[in-house]
């Protein structure tokens, strides 16, 4: 890898370390997706969390017990949210039939992996209805995946797409994306915490995540309400919901979780 690229990767790591921790799951994640996209000339990207729910009938589950968690898009396309909601609803209803790319990822769960789409699936995949509808119809010409396990029950997917170009990703692009993301275990954990994962009983809503960003500062509840243009009672309700999801009862306990001092 050229020294100039290595220096740019180091600068990405250094910049991420400068973000206030409450902003890592939003501005930090946007910065990382955007910076890697710039390095490898990707036009669209997303981060997706994946959670292992350990079903009793896991062997009969086509998703092997894994379910999609919160998602974050970079240069979001109009169809992105609808596609994600459709997949989540289908998995919740038990109607989702995973396509080849998903199945291959699930079989490798627990291992760090980086792959080009063409090396990840069979030639038949490119003739499938899923590829026609989800890739070609949206102008996606090539895809690159980097997947990092965070613990035995959680993984984070980074997907980078090229749009409307005939130039596919190559192994150099793959190495750059993988090297940038692989060493960020601390960042992956903080982003998941920011979405209410790892220790919370349920993911935080978008509004709850905004409230939590301010809870991790020295602002009083009334000041948080003013910053978010909410009524104090509304802010207090969100705070109570956050505490309940994390099974705590104070800001000090929330900060302890965030700093990694909880049991």
GROMACS .gro file of C-alpha atoms in nm:
model
  263
    1UNK     CA    1   0.000   0.000   0.000
    2UNK     CA    2   0.146   0.341  -0.095
    3UNK     CA    3   0.269   0.549   0.202
    4UNK     CA    4   0.032   0.830   0.101
    5UNK     CA    5  -0.270   0.600   0.142
    6UNK     CA    6  -0.136   0.468   0.473
    7UNK     CA    7  -0.099   0.827   0.596
    8UNK     CA    8  -0.459   0.903   0.499
    9UNK     CA    9  -0.581   0.597   0.690
   10UNK     CA   10  -0.386   0.709   0.996
   11UNK     CA   11  -0.543   1.053   0.970
   12UNK     CA   12  -0.889   0.892   0.963
   13UNK     CA   13  -0.811   0.704   1.284
   14UNK     CA   14  -0.674   1.018   1.447
   15UNK     CA   15  -0.978   1.223   1.348
   16UNK     CA   16  -1.220   0.961   1.482
   17UNK     CA   17  -1.041   0.974   1.816
   18UNK     CA   18  -1.109   1.348   1.830
   19UNK     CA   19  -1.489   1.319   1.803
   20UNK     CA   20  -1.677   1.366   2.131
   21UNK     CA   21  -1.789   1.015   2.223
   22UNK     CA   22  -2.165   1.089   2.209
   23UNK     CA   23  -2.122   1.193   1.843
   24UNK     CA   24  -1.945   0.876   1.728
   25UNK     CA   25  -2.267   0.692   1.637
   26UNK     CA   26  -2.376   0.979   1.410
   27UNK     CA   27  -2.111   1.226   1.296
   28UNK     CA   28  -1.826   0.983   1.356
   29UNK     CA   29  -1.993   0.708   1.158
   30UNK     CA   30  -2.077   0.950   0.877
   31UNK     CA   31  -1.714   1.064   0.871
   32UNK     CA   32  -1.580   0.709   0.854
   33UNK     CA   33  -1.816   0.602   0.576
   34UNK     CA   34  -1.742   0.918   0.381
   35UNK     CA   35  -1.365   0.896   0.428
   36UNK     CA   36  -1.342   0.531   0.319
   37UNK     CA   37  -1.574   0.605   0.026
   38UNK     CA   38  -1.338   0.882  -0.083
   39UNK     CA   39  -1.035   0.654  -0.053
   40UNK     CA   40  -1.184   0.380  -0.271
   41UNK     CA   41  -1.406   0.594  -0.498
   42UNK     CA   42  -1.736   0.456  -0.367
   43UNK     CA   43  -2.052   0.656  -0.439
   44UNK     CA   44  -2.284   0.509  -0.175
   45UNK     CA   45  -2.234   0.324   0.151
   46UNK     CA   46  -2.411   0.200   0.461
   47UNK     CA   47  -2.338   0.060   0.807
   48UNK     CA   48  -2.561  -0.220   0.933
   49UNK     CA   49  -2.564  -0.387   1.272
   50UNK     CA   50  -2.648  -0.757   1.294
   51UNK     CA   51  -2.768  -0.922   1.614
   52UNK     CA   52  -2.765  -1.290   1.710
   53UNK     CA   53  -3.082  -1.370   1.903
   54UNK     CA   54  -3.002  -1.735   1.981
   55UNK     CA   55  -3.333  -1.893   1.884
   56UNK     CA   56  -3.405  -2.243   2.009
   57UNK     CA   57  -3.491  -2.351   1.656
   58UNK     CA   58  -3.182  -2.181   1.513
   59UNK     CA   59  -3.101  -2.478   1.290
   60UNK     CA   60  -3.440  -2.436   1.124
   61UNK     CA   61  -3.405  -2.059   1.095
   62UNK     CA   62  -3.282  -1.951   0.748
   63UNK     CA   63  -3.108  -1.655   0.915
   64UNK     CA   64  -2.931  -1.885   1.168
   65UNK     CA   65  -3.058  -1.671   1.455
   66UNK     CA   66  -2.921  -1.342   1.315
   67UNK     CA   67  -3.139  -1.036   1.263
   68UNK     CA   68  -3.072  -0.690   1.116
   69UNK     CA   69  -3.035  -0.409   1.368
   70UNK     CA   70  -3.011  -0.031   1.320
   71UNK     CA   71  -2.873   0.095   0.989
   72UNK     CA   72  -2.694   0.417   0.888
   73UNK     CA   73  -2.669   0.531   0.524
   74UNK     CA   74  -2.409   0.753   0.359
   75UNK     CA   75  -2.536   0.938   0.050
   76UNK     CA   76  -2.872   0.775   0.107
   77UNK     CA   77  -3.073   0.680  -0.200
   78UNK     CA   78  -3.453   0.717  -0.209
   79UNK     CA   79  -3.510   0.340  -0.195
   80UNK     CA   80  -3.272   0.270   0.094
   81UNK     CA   81  -3.510   0.309   0.388
   82UNK     CA   82  -3.799   0.131   0.220
   83UNK     CA   83  -3.577  -0.164   0.131
   84UNK     CA   84  -3.444  -0.185   0.487
   85UNK     CA   85  -3.792  -0.164   0.643
   86UNK     CA   86  -3.915  -0.435   0.407
   87UNK     CA   87  -3.632  -0.668   0.505
   88UNK     CA   88  -3.681  -0.607   0.877
   89UNK     CA   89  -4.057  -0.668   0.856
   90UNK     CA   90  -4.006  -0.987   0.655
   91UNK     CA   91  -3.760  -1.123   0.912
   92UNK     CA   92  -3.990  -1.032   1.200
   93UNK     CA   93  -4.283  -1.204   1.025
   94UNK     CA   94  -4.074  -1.509   0.944
   95UNK     CA   95  -4.121  -1.454   0.570
   96UNK     CA   96  -3.770  -1.348   0.474
   97UNK     CA   97  -3.578  -1.584   0.248
   98UNK     CA   98  -3.213  -1.478   0.254
   99UNK     CA   99  -3.038  -1.455  -0.081
  100UNK     CA  100  -2.698  -1.606  -0.153
  101UNK     CA  101  -2.488  -1.311  -0.041
  102UNK     CA  102  -2.661  -1.298   0.299
  103UNK     CA  103  -2.636  -1.674   0.349
  104UNK     CA  104  -2.263  -1.669   0.277
  105UNK     CA  105  -2.212  -1.388   0.529
  106UNK     CA  106  -2.414  -1.569   0.796
  107UNK     CA  107  -2.205  -1.882   0.754
  108UNK     CA  108  -1.892  -1.680   0.825
  109UNK     CA  109  -2.031  -1.503   1.132
  110UNK     CA  110  -1.773  -1.448   1.404
  111UNK     CA  111  -1.485  -1.389   1.162
  112UNK     CA  112  -1.359  -1.058   1.031
  113UNK     CA  113  -1.411  -1.063   0.657
  114UNK     CA  114  -1.371  -0.838   0.358
  115UNK     CA  115  -1.485  -0.941   0.013
  116UNK     CA  116  -1.577  -0.816  -0.330
  117UNK     CA  117  -1.928  -0.914  -0.434
  118UNK     CA  118  -1.805  -1.109  -0.736
  119UNK     CA  119  -1.583  -1.325  -0.511
  120UNK     CA  120  -1.860  -1.373  -0.256
  121UNK     CA  121  -2.137  -1.521  -0.472
  122UNK     CA  122  -2.180  -1.761  -0.763
  123UNK     CA  123  -2.237  -1.651  -1.126
  124UNK     CA  124  -2.606  -1.744  -1.084
  125UNK     CA  125  -2.649  -1.464  -0.828
  126UNK     CA  126  -2.599  -1.206  -1.103
  127UNK     CA  127  -2.895  -1.352  -1.291
  128UNK     CA  128  -3.123  -1.356  -0.987
  129UNK     CA  129  -3.430  -1.138  -0.936
  130UNK     CA  130  -3.272  -0.996  -0.620
  131UNK     CA  131  -2.967  -0.874  -0.811
  132UNK     CA  132  -3.183  -0.727  -1.085
  133UNK     CA  133  -3.408  -0.540  -0.840
  134UNK     CA  134  -3.171  -0.442  -0.562
  135UNK     CA  135  -2.854  -0.372  -0.759
  136UNK     CA  136  -2.908  -0.308  -1.131
  137UNK     CA  137  -3.239  -0.124  -1.093
  138UNK     CA  138  -3.072   0.116  -0.850
  139UNK     CA  139  -2.770   0.173  -1.071
  140UNK     CA  140  -2.530  -0.019  -0.844
  141UNK     CA  141  -2.248  -0.152  -1.060
  142UNK     CA  142  -2.026  -0.308  -0.792
  143UNK     CA  143  -2.018  -0.376  -0.419
  144UNK     CA  144  -1.753  -0.429  -0.154
  145UNK     CA  145  -1.818  -0.564   0.199
  146UNK     CA  146  -1.621  -0.535   0.522
  147UNK     CA  147  -1.772  -0.712   0.826
  148UNK     CA  148  -1.633  -0.687   1.179
  149UNK     CA  149  -1.751  -0.904   1.470
  150UNK     CA  150  -1.782  -0.703   1.793
  151UNK     CA  151  -1.873  -0.993   2.020
  152UNK     CA  152  -2.027  -1.338   1.981
  153UNK     CA  153  -2.375  -1.191   1.929
  154UNK     CA  154  -2.308  -0.870   1.733
  155UNK     CA  155  -2.144  -0.780   1.402
  156UNK     CA  156  -2.121  -0.460   1.202
  157UNK     CA  157  -2.138  -0.454   0.822
  158UNK     CA  158  -1.979  -0.182   0.608
  159UNK     CA  159  -2.104  -0.194   0.250
  160UNK     CA  160  -1.962   0.029  -0.025
  161UNK     CA  161  -2.120   0.065  -0.368
  162UNK     CA  162  -2.021   0.215  -0.699
  163UNK     CA  163  -2.304   0.373  -0.892
  164UNK     CA  164  -2.328   0.404  -1.270
  165UNK     CA  165  -1.968   0.318  -1.348
  166UNK     CA  166  -1.813   0.034  -1.544
  167UNK     CA  167  -1.502   0.028  -1.326
  168UNK     CA  168  -1.532  -0.242  -1.058
  169UNK     CA  169  -1.359  -0.237  -0.721
  170UNK     CA  170  -1.025  -0.417  -0.717
  171UNK     CA  171  -0.822  -0.592  -0.448
  172UNK     CA  172  -0.639  -0.270  -0.365
  173UNK     CA  173  -0.973  -0.102  -0.284
  174UNK     CA  174  -1.063  -0.405  -0.072
  175UNK     CA  175  -0.736  -0.393   0.122
  176UNK     CA  176  -0.772  -0.020   0.188
  177UNK     CA  177  -1.128  -0.054   0.323
  178UNK     CA  178  -1.040  -0.361   0.531
  179UNK     CA  179  -0.725  -0.206   0.680
  180UNK     CA  180  -0.908   0.113   0.772
  181UNK     CA  181  -1.198  -0.061   0.945
  182UNK     CA  182  -1.031  -0.364   1.105
  183UNK     CA  183  -0.837  -0.174   1.371
  184UNK     CA  184  -1.141   0.019   1.496
  185UNK     CA  185  -1.281  -0.226   1.750
  186UNK     CA  186  -1.315   0.052   2.008
  187UNK     CA  187  -1.512   0.260   1.758
  188UNK     CA  188  -1.750  -0.025   1.666
  189UNK     CA  189  -1.838  -0.074   2.034
  190UNK     CA  190  -1.903   0.296   2.091
  191UNK     CA  191  -2.125   0.320   1.782
  192UNK     CA  192  -2.329   0.020   1.897
  193UNK     CA  193  -2.364   0.170   2.245
  194UNK     CA  194  -2.481   0.492   2.082
  195UNK     CA  195  -2.761   0.296   1.917
  196UNK     CA  196  -2.856   0.132   2.246
  197UNK     CA  197  -2.703  -0.204   2.157
  198UNK     CA  198  -2.463  -0.439   2.339
  199UNK     CA  199  -2.612  -0.372   2.683
  200UNK     CA  200  -2.955  -0.218   2.628
  201UNK     CA  201  -3.266  -0.436   2.623
  202UNK     CA  202  -3.398  -0.264   2.310
  203UNK     CA  203  -3.237  -0.030   2.053
  204UNK     CA  204  -3.279   0.340   2.119
  205UNK     CA  205  -3.505   0.544   1.894
  206UNK     CA  206  -3.357   0.828   1.689
  207UNK     CA  207  -3.488   1.085   1.941
  208UNK     CA  208  -3.355   0.886   2.236
  209UNK     CA  209  -3.011   0.878   2.073
  210UNK     CA  210  -3.017   1.259   2.047
  211UNK     CA  211  -3.118   1.290   2.412
  212UNK     CA  212  -2.844   1.048   2.517
  213UNK     CA  213  -2.580   1.255   2.341
  214UNK     CA  214  -2.663   1.540   2.577
  215UNK     CA  215  -2.700   1.312   2.880
  216UNK     CA  216  -2.332   1.231   2.841
  217UNK     CA  217  -2.248   1.600   2.884
  218UNK     CA  218  -2.287   1.830   3.185
  219UNK     CA  219  -2.614   1.986   3.061
  220UNK     CA  220  -2.910   1.973   3.298
  221UNK     CA  221  -3.240   1.818   3.187
  222UNK     CA  222  -3.395   2.160   3.131
  223UNK     CA  223  -3.102   2.264   2.914
  224UNK     CA  224  -3.128   1.942   2.713
  225UNK     CA  225  -3.496   2.013   2.651
  226UNK     CA  226  -3.409   2.363   2.532
  227UNK     CA  227  -3.138   2.234   2.297
  228UNK     CA  228  -3.379   1.983   2.145
  229UNK     CA  229  -3.675   2.226   2.149
  230UNK     CA  230  -3.879   1.983   2.359
  231UNK     CA  231  -4.103   2.029   2.658
  232UNK     CA  232  -3.922   1.935   2.983
  233UNK     CA  233  -4.173   1.656   3.047
  234UNK     CA  234  -4.104   1.510   2.702
  235UNK     CA  235  -3.729   1.513   2.760
  236UNK     CA  236  -3.773   1.354   3.103
  237UNK     CA  237  -3.983   1.077   2.948
  238UNK     CA  238  -3.711   1.005   2.692
  239UNK     CA  239  -3.450   0.994   2.968
  240UNK     CA  240  -3.660   0.747   3.166
  241UNK     CA  241  -3.693   0.530   2.856
  242UNK     CA  242  -3.316   0.536   2.804
  243UNK     CA  243  -3.252   0.436   3.166
  244UNK     CA  244  -3.507   0.156   3.142
  245UNK     CA  245  -3.352   0.016   2.824
  246UNK     CA  246  -3.006   0.019   2.982
  247UNK     CA  247  -3.143  -0.113   3.313
  248UNK     CA  248  -2.994   0.178   3.510
  249UNK     CA  249  -3.132   0.468   3.713
  250UNK     CA  250  -2.883   0.753   3.686
  251UNK     CA  251  -2.661   0.952   3.453
  252UNK     CA  252  -2.358   0.830   3.646
  253UNK     CA  253  -2.452   0.471   3.564
  254UNK     CA  254  -2.498   0.562   3.197
  255UNK     CA  255  -2.154   0.725   3.192
  256UNK     CA  256  -2.003   0.417   3.356
  257UNK     CA  257  -2.145   0.199   3.079
  258UNK     CA  258  -2.016   0.439   2.815
  259UNK     CA  259  -1.666   0.439   2.968
  260UNK     CA  260  -1.664   0.061   2.994
  261UNK     CA  261  -1.675   0.040   3.375
  262UNK     CA  262  -2.002  -0.156   3.402
  263UNK     CA  263  -2.007  -0.522   3.498
   0.00000   0.00000   0.00000
